[in-house]
C-alpha positions as a printed Julia matrix, in Angstrom:
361×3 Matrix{Float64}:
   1.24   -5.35    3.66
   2.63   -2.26    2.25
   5.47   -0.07    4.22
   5.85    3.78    3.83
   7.6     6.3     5.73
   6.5     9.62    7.4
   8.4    12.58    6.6
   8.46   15.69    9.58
  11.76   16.72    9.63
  12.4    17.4    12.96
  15.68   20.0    13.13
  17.6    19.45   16.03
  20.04   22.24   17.25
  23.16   20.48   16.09
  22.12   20.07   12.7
  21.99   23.02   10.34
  18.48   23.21    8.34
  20.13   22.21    4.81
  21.5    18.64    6.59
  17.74   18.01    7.68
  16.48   18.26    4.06
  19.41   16.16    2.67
  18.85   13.41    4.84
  14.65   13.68    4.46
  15.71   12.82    0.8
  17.92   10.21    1.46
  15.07    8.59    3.01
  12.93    9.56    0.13
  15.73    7.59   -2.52
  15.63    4.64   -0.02
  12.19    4.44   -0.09
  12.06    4.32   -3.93
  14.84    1.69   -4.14
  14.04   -0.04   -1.39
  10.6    -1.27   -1.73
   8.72    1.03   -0.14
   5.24    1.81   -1.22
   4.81    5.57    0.21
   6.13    8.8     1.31
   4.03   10.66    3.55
   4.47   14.1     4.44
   2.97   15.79    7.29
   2.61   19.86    8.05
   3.96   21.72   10.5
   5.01   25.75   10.76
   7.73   28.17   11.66
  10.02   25.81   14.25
  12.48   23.0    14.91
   9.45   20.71   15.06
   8.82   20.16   11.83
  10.23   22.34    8.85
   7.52   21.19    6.14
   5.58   23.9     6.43
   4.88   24.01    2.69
   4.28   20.36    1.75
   2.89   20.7    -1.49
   6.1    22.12   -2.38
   8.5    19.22   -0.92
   5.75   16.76   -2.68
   6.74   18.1    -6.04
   9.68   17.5    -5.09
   9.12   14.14   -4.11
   7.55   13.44   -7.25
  10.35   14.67   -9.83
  12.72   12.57   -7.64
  10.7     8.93   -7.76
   8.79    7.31  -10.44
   6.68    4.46   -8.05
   6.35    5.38   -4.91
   2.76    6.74   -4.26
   3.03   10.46   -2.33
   0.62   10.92    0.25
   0.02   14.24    2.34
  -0.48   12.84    6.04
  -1.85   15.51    6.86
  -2.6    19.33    4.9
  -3.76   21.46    7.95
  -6.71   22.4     5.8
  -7.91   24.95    8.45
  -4.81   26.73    7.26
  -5.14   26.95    4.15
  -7.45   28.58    1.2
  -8.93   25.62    0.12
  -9.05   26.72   -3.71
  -5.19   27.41   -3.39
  -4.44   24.06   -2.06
  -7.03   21.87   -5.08
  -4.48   24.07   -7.4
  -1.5    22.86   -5.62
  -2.88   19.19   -5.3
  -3.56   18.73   -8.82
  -0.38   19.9    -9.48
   1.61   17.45   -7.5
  -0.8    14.63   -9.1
   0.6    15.4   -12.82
   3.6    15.74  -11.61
   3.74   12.38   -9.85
   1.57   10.71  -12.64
  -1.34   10.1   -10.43
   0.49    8.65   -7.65
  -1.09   11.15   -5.04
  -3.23   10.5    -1.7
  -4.3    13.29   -0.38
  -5.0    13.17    3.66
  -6.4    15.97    5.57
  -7.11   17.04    9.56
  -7.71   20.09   11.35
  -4.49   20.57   12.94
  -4.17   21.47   16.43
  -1.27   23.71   17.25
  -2.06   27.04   18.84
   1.09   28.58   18.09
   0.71   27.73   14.54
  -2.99   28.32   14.44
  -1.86   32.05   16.04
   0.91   32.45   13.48
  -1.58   32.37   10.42
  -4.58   34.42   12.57
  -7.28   31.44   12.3
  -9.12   30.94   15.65
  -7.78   27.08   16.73
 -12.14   26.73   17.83
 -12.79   26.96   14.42
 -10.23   24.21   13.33
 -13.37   21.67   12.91
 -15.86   23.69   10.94
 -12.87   25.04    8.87
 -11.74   21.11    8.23
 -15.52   20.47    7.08
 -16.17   23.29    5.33
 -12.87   23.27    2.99
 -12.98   19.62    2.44
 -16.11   20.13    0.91
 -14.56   23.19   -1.63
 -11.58   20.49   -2.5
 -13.44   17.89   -3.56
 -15.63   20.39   -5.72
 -12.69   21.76   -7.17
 -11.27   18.61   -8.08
 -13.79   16.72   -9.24
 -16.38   19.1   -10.84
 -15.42   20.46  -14.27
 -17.65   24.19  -13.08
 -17.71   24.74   -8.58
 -18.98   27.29   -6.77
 -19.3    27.63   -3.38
 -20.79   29.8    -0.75
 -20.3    29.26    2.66
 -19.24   30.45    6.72
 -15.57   30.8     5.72
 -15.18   30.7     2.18
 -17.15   31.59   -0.9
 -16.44   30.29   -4.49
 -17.31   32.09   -7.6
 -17.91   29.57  -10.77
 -14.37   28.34  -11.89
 -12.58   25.62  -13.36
  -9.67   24.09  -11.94
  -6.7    23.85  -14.1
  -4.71   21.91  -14.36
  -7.26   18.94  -14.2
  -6.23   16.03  -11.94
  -3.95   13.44  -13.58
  -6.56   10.79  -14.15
  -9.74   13.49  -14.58
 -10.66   12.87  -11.12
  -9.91   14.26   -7.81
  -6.9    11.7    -6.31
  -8.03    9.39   -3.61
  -8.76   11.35   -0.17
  -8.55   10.01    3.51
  -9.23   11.56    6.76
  -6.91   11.47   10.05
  -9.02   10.37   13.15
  -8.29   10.81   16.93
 -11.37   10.96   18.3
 -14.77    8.2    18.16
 -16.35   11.38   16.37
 -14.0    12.28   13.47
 -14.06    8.37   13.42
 -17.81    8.1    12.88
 -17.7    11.25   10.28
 -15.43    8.85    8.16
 -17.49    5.95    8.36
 -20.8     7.73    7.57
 -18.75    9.33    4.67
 -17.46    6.17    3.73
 -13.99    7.74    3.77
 -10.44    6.01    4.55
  -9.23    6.6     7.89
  -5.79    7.47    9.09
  -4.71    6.33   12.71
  -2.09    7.73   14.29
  -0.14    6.22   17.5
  -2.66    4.25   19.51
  -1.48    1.14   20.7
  -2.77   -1.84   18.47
  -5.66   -3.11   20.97
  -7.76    0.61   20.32
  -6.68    0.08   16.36
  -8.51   -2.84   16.83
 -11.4    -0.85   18.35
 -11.32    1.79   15.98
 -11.5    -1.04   13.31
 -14.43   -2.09   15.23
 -16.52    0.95   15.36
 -15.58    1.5    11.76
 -17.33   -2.04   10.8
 -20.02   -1.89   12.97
 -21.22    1.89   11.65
 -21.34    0.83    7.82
 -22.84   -2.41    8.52
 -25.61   -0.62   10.21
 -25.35    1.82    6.69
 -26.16   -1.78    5.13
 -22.71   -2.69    3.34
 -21.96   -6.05    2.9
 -18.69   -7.01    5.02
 -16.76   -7.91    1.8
 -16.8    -4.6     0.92
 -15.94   -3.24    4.68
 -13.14   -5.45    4.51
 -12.07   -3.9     1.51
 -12.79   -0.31    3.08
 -10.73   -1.45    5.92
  -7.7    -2.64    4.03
  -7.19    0.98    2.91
  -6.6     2.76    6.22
  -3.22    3.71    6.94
  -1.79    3.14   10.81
   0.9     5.13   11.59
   3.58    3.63   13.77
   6.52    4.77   15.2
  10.01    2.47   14.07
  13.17    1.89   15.05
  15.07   -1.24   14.79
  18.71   -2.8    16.2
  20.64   -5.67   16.94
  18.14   -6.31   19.81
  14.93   -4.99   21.82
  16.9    -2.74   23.99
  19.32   -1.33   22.3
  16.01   -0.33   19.8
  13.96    0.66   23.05
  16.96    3.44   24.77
  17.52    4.7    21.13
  13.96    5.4    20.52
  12.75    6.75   24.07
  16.3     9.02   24.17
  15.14   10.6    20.51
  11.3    11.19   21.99
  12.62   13.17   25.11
  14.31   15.89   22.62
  10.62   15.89   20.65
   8.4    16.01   23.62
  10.43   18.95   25.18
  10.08   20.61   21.49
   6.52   19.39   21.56
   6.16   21.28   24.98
   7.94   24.96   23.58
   6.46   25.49   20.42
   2.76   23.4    21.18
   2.19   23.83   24.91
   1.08   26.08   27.23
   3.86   28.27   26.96
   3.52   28.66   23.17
   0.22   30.79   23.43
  -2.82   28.99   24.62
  -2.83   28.75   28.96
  -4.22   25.05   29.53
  -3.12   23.57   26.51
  -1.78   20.4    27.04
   1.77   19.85   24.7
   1.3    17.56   21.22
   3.66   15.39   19.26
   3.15   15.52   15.51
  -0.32   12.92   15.29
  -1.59   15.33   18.07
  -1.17   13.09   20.89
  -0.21   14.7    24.38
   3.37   14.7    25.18
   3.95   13.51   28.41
   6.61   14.97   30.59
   7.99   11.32   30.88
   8.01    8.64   28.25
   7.88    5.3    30.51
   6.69    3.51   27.07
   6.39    3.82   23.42
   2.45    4.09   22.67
   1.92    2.91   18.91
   5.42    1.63   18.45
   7.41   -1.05   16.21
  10.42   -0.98   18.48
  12.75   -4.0    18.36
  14.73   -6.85   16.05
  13.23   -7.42   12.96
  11.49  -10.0    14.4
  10.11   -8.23   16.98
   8.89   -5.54   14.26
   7.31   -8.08   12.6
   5.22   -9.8    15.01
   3.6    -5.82   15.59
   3.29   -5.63   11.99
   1.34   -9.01   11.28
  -0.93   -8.05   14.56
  -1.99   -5.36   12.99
  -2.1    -7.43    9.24
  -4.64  -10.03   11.58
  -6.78   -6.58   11.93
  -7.35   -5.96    7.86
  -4.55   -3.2     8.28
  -2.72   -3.38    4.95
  -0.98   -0.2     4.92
   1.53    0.93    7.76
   3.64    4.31    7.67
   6.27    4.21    9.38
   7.94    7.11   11.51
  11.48    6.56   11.51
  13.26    9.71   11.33
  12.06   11.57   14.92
  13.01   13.47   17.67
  16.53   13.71   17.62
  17.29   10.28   16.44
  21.03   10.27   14.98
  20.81    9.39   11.05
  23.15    6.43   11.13
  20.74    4.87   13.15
  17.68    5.82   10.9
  19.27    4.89    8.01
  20.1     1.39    9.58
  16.37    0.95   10.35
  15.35    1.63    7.09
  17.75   -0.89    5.55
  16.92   -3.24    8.0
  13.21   -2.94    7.02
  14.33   -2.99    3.52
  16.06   -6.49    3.79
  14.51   -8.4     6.23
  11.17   -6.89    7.02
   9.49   -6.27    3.43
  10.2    -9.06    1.89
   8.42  -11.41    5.17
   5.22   -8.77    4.56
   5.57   -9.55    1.06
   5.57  -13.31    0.97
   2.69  -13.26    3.6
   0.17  -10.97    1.07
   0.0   -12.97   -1.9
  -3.82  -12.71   -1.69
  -3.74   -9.45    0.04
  -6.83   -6.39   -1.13
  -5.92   -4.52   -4.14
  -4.22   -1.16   -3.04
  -6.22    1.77   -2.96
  -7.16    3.96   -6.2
  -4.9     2.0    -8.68
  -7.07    3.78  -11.51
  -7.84    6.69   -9.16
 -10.9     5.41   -7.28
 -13.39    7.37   -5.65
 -13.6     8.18   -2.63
C-alpha cells in the first residue's frame, strides 16, 4: 500500500502566509525522503481555507523540488477553469516532473468561490463534463477541436506534448452513487474522499458490480480497483487520545472557516458549510468520519481494512485545520518509521501502481 499526503494549506490567523508555504514544503521534502509515494494538491480560492488557488503553479514547484514522488492534482476545479489553459498547464507540470503526474478533477462546490470567478455553481456538473472532454482532446490528440455549450475549440496542437506522448493518467473525485456510476461506465479511477471505511466498501461495491455487468473479467476490476485513491484524514501520538483531542481541536478552527467562506453566509442562503472533499461541516464534531486517528498501531489496523478492500493507494491529510506543525511533522515521521515500512512488508505481491509507462485511462 502506497502513502501520500494532501496538500491545502489551511492559514490560520497566527501564522503569516509565507510560514504556511514553508511548512507545505517541508512536508513536500519529507515526503520525498521519507517514502512517500505522492503529493496531492487540492484547489481552493481567495481565503484562509486553502491558499492553493493556483495549483498548477505550486505543482511545478513540487516537481523541480523532488525527483520520485508522483504529483497528483486532487482536485483542479475544472468548472473554473478554461479547459485549453489548464491541458497547457498540465503538460507542463508532466515534463517538468518527468511524467510523474496524475491528474484528478471534480466540479467544485464552493459558492463563494464559484461567485468570485462569475460561473453559475448549477452549472458546476455540465462544466466538469464538458471540459473533461476538451482535456483529454488536448492531451492526447496531436489536432482537437471542439465545439460545445461552454467552450468551443478551433483546430490546435498542444505544445508542449505530454512527457510520455500521451495525456498523464486521469481520475475522477466521487461523492455521490452518480458521479460514482459516471466513473465506472467510463472505466475511470475513482477518488474517495472522507467516508467512513464501511461506505468505501460500498462504493467499492457498486464500482464492481457496474463493470461486471459492462462484462470485465474481475481480474481486471481488481486491478481497476487497486488504483483508486481514499483519502483519509491522519494524525498520530503516543496514544488514541492524545491523537483524538489533537485532531477534533484542529477540525473546530476548519469547520468554523468552512462555515465563513463556504456557508450560508458566504453567498448562497441554504447552503449547507463544506470542508475541503465537500463534505458538510457540522457545527459539532462528536467523531472523525474517514479518519486514521491513533498509535501507529491503531493507524494501521484502518489502513490494512481498507488494504482487505483492494484499496492500494491512501492520501493522507495531515496538515489541517489549525493543527500546530510540531505535531504534523511528528505524524509524518511517525508514518515514515513505523507505518510504511509494515504497508511495505505486507505488499510484496501487491497490483502494479497506476500508469508506470503512462497508461490510459
Amino acid at each position: 500500500m502506497e502513502i501520500g499526503i494532501f496538500q491545502l494549506l489551511p492559514a490560520p490567523e497566527a501564522l503569516a502566509d509565507r510560514e504556511v508555504i514553508e511548512q507545505a514544503l517541508w512536508e513536500v521534502d519529507c515526503a520525498e525522503a521519507g517514502g512517500y509515494g505522492s503529493v496531492w494538491i487540492t484547489e481552493h480560492h481567495l481565503s484562509s481555507f486553502g491558499l492553493i488557488g493556483t495549483p498548477s503553479v505550486y505543482a511545478a514547484a513540487v516537481a523541480q523540488r523532488t525527483r520520485r514522488v508522483r504529483i497528483g492534482y486532487a482536485i483542479a476545479v475544472l468548472p473554473l477553469h478554461h479547459p485549453l489553459r489548464l491541458a497547457e498547464e498540465i503538460a507542463w507540470v508532466d515534463n517538468l516532473s518527468r511524467g510523474r503526474l496524475l491528474v484528478g478533477v471534480g466540479p467544485g462546490f464552493s459558492p463563494y468561490e464559484f461567485g468570485a470567478f462569475g460561473v453559475p455553481l448549477e452549472e458546476r456538473h455540465a462544466r466538469l463534463q464538458e471540459g473533461a472532454a476538451i482535456l483529454r482532446g488536448a492531451l492526447s490528440q496531436e489536432t482537437f477541436s471542439h465545439a460545445g455549450r461552454f467552450w468551443t475549440v478551433p483546430p490546435v496542437t498542444l505544445r508542449p506534448r505530454p512527457f510520455r506522448g500521451c495525456a498523464p493518467p486521469f481520475l475522477r473525485a466521487s461523492s455521490s452513487p452518480e458521479s460514482l456510476r459516471q466513473a465506472a461506465l467510463d472505466g475511470v479511477p475513482v477518488m474517495l474522499g472522507l467516508k467512513p471505511t464501511s461506505q468505501i466498501a460500498e462504493c467499492i461495491a457498486a464500482y464492481r458490480a457496474c463493470r461486471s455487468a459492462l462484462g470485465l473479467p474481475a481480474a481486471e476490476i481488481a486491478r481497476e480497483v487497486a488504483e483508486f485513491r481514499v483519502l483519509r484524514r491522519v494524525a498520530l501520538a503516543a496514544s488514541d487520545e492524545e491523537a483524538l483531542a489533537d485532531a477534533r481541536g484542529a477540525l473546530r478552527w476548519e469547520a468554523a472557516t468552512a462555515r465563513r467562506v463556504h456557508g450560508a453566509g458566504a453567498g448562497a442562503a441554504g447552503t449547507p458549510a463544506k470542508l475541503a472533499d465537500g463534505s458538510d461541516a457540522a457545527d459539532d464534531l462528536p467523531e472523525i468520519t474517514g479518519g486514521c486517528i491513533g498509535t501507529p498501531r491503531t493507524v494501521l489496523r484502518e489502513l490494512r481494512a481498507l488494504r482487505a478492500l483492494g484499496v492500494r493507494h491512501v492520501i493522507a491529510w495531515l496538515n489541517f485545520g489549525d493543527l500546530p506543525y510540531a505535531k504534523v511533522r511528528r505524524s509524518m515521521e511517525l508514518i515514515r518509521h513505523e507505518v510504511i515500512p509494515d504497508l511495505a512488508d505486507g505488499d510484496a505481491a501487491a497490483p502494479v501502481a497506476l500508469a508506470a509507462a503512462g497508461a490510459p485511462v
